[in-house]
PDB file of C-alpha atoms in Angstrom:
ATOM      1  CA  MET A   1      -6.736 -21.283  19.473  1.00 91.00           C
ATOM      2  CA  PRO A   2      -3.880 -22.729  17.508  1.00 93.00           C
ATOM      3  CA  GLU A   3      -0.124 -22.109  18.715  1.00 95.00           C
ATOM      4  CA  TYR A   4       2.535 -21.320  16.287  1.00 95.00           C
ATOM      5  CA  ALA A   5       6.345 -21.409  16.615  1.00 96.00           C
ATOM      6  CA  ILE A   6       8.042 -19.529  13.927  1.00 96.00           C
ATOM      7  CA  THR A   7      11.422 -17.929  13.246  1.00 95.00           C
ATOM      8  CA  ILE A   8      11.574 -14.478  11.709  1.00 96.00           C
ATOM      9  CA  LEU A   9      14.986 -12.931  10.911  1.00 94.00           C
ATOM     10  CA  GLY A  10      16.715 -15.413  13.281  1.00 93.00           C
ATOM     11  CA  LEU A  11      14.291 -14.640  16.201  1.00 94.00           C
ATOM     12  CA  ASP A  12      12.261 -17.608  17.533  1.00 97.00           C
ATOM     13  CA  LEU A  13       8.563 -16.618  18.401  1.00 97.00           C
ATOM     14  CA  THR A  14       5.785 -18.676  19.870  1.00 97.00           C
ATOM     15  CA  PHE A  15       2.285 -17.227  19.965  1.00 96.00           C
ATOM     16  CA  ARG A  16      -1.430 -18.167  19.696  1.00 96.00           C
ATOM     17  CA  THR A  17      -3.770 -16.804  17.135  1.00 96.00           C
ATOM     18  CA  ASN A  18      -6.906 -17.512  15.271  1.00 96.00           C
ATOM     19  CA  VAL A  19      -5.244 -16.410  12.040  1.00 96.00           C
ATOM     20  CA  PRO A  20      -4.897 -19.132   9.436  1.00 95.00           C
ATOM     21  CA  GLU A  21      -1.546 -20.580   9.112  1.00 95.00           C
ATOM     22  CA  GLN A  22      -1.328 -19.477   5.396  1.00 97.00           C
ATOM     23  CA  ARG A  23      -1.586 -15.902   6.375  1.00 97.00           C
ATOM     24  CA  ILE A  24       1.080 -16.187   8.926  1.00 97.00           C
ATOM     25  CA  ASN A  25       3.365 -17.723   6.416  1.00 96.00           C
ATOM     26  CA  GLN A  26       2.559 -14.981   4.036  1.00 98.00           C
ATOM     27  CA  ALA A  27       3.412 -12.358   6.672  1.00 97.00           C
ATOM     28  CA  VAL A  28       6.695 -14.003   7.524  1.00 97.00           C
ATOM     29  CA  ASP A  29       7.664 -14.166   3.774  1.00 97.00           C
ATOM     30  CA  LEU A  30       6.733 -10.615   3.406  1.00 97.00           C
ATOM     31  CA  ILE A  31       8.877  -9.489   6.289  1.00 97.00           C
ATOM     32  CA  HIS A  32      11.795 -11.597   4.975  1.00 97.00           C
ATOM     33  CA  GLU A  33      11.480 -10.200   1.536  1.00 97.00           C
ATOM     34  CA  ARG A  34      11.234  -6.508   2.673  1.00 97.00           C
ATOM     35  CA  PHE A  35      14.132  -6.907   5.206  1.00 96.00           C
ATOM     36  CA  LYS A  36      16.282  -8.479   2.427  1.00 95.00           C
ATOM     37  CA  LYS A  37      15.627  -5.557   0.139  1.00 94.00           C
ATOM     38  CA  LEU A  38      16.441  -3.008   2.877  1.00 94.00           C
ATOM     39  CA  GLU A  39      19.570  -4.911   3.821  1.00 93.00           C
ATOM     40  CA  GLU A  40      20.802  -4.878   0.240  1.00 93.00           C
ATOM     41  CA  ARG A  41      20.317  -1.104   0.074  1.00 91.00           C
ATOM     42  CA  GLY A  42      21.260  -0.436   3.640  1.00 82.00           C
ATOM     43  CA  GLY A  43      24.906  -1.415   3.408  1.00 82.00           C
ATOM     44  CA  THR A  44      26.346  -1.730   6.882  1.00 89.00           C
ATOM     45  CA  MET A  45      23.370  -0.530   8.873  1.00 92.00           C
ATOM     46  CA  SER A  46      22.561  -2.317  12.080  1.00 93.00           C
ATOM     47  CA  LYS A  47      19.742  -4.813  12.260  1.00 92.00           C
ATOM     48  CA  GLU A  48      17.922  -2.623  14.643  1.00 94.00           C
ATOM     49  CA  ARG A  49      17.998   0.272  12.168  1.00 95.00           C
ATOM     50  CA  LEU A  50      16.923  -1.967   9.377  1.00 95.00           C
ATOM     51  CA  LEU A  51      13.998  -3.304  11.468  1.00 95.00           C
ATOM     52  CA  THR A  52      12.994   0.240  12.234  1.00 96.00           C
ATOM     53  CA  TYR A  53      12.853   1.093   8.582  1.00 96.00           C
ATOM     54  CA  LEU A  54      10.992  -2.147   7.972  1.00 97.00           C
ATOM     55  CA  ALA A  55       8.432  -1.177  10.557  1.00 97.00           C
ATOM     56  CA  LEU A  56       8.104   2.409   9.144  1.00 98.00           C
ATOM     57  CA  SER A  57       7.550   0.820   5.728  1.00 97.00           C
ATOM     58  CA  LEU A  58       4.851  -1.439   6.829  1.00 98.00           C
ATOM     59  CA  ALA A  59       3.217   1.191   8.883  1.00 98.00           C
ATOM     60  CA  ASP A  60       3.234   3.553   5.855  1.00 98.00           C
ATOM     61  CA  ASP A  61       1.698   0.748   3.677  1.00 98.00           C
ATOM     62  CA  TYR A  62      -1.011   0.157   6.297  1.00 98.00           C
ATOM     63  CA  LEU A  63      -1.905   3.950   6.530  1.00 99.00           C
ATOM     64  CA  HIS A  64      -2.117   4.153   2.736  1.00 99.00           C
ATOM     65  CA  ASP A  65      -4.255   1.263   2.656  1.00 99.00           C
ATOM     66  CA  GLN A  66      -6.578   2.673   5.244  1.00 99.00           C
ATOM     67  CA  GLU A  67      -6.880   5.909   3.302  1.00 98.00           C
ATOM     68  CA  LYS A  68      -7.760   4.059   0.220  1.00 98.00           C
ATOM     69  CA  LEU A  69     -10.352   1.905   2.064  1.00 98.00           C
ATOM     70  CA  GLN A  70     -11.892   5.156   3.523  1.00 98.00           C
ATOM     71  CA  GLN A  71     -12.087   6.654  -0.150  1.00 98.00           C
ATOM     72  CA  HIS A  72     -13.761   3.451  -1.372  1.00 98.00           C
ATOM     73  CA  GLU A  73     -16.267   3.446   1.499  1.00 98.00           C
ATOM     74  CA  GLN A  74     -17.055   7.090   0.662  1.00 98.00           C
ATOM     75  CA  VAL A  75     -17.770   6.187  -3.003  1.00 98.00           C
ATOM     76  CA  VAL A  76     -19.918   3.336  -1.815  1.00 98.00           C
ATOM     77  CA  HIS A  77     -21.838   5.520   0.533  1.00 97.00           C
ATOM     78  CA  LYS A  78     -22.438   8.121  -2.216  1.00 96.00           C
ATOM     79  CA  LEU A  79     -23.596   5.399  -4.580  1.00 96.00           C
ATOM     80  CA  LEU A  80     -25.999   4.124  -2.067  1.00 96.00           C
ATOM     81  CA  SER A  81     -27.459   7.493  -1.376  1.00 94.00           C
ATOM     82  CA  LYS A  82     -27.969   7.916  -5.160  1.00 92.00           C
ATOM     83  CA  ILE A  83     -29.826   4.601  -5.265  1.00 93.00           C
ATOM     84  CA  ASP A  84     -31.977   5.527  -2.303  1.00 89.00           C
ATOM     85  CA  ASP A  85     -32.837   8.872  -3.944  1.00 88.00           C
ATOM     86  CA  LEU A  86     -33.862   7.092  -7.182  1.00 87.00           C
ATOM     87  CA  GLU A  87     -36.126   4.731  -4.994  1.00 83.00           C
ATOM     88  CA  LYS A  88     -38.058   7.695  -3.554  1.00 74.00           C
TER      89      LYS A  88
END
């Protein structure tokens, strides 16, 4: 398993993962981009508060995507059921 040493928002991190390096770089870029936007709007908020808002934003995105995935899975299931019914 490859080891990575990265810096995110001034914090040095070292970890091992099977995730491709490109995806790690995309994740780091996303965090930096979102943090910068929050920082611009947040004024004099502490870094901890901005990171908390960032975590909430990413969690909300994840939950929204999970909901969309579930909806798509239901549509696929219904379509497969219709196909099965036609084959009978």
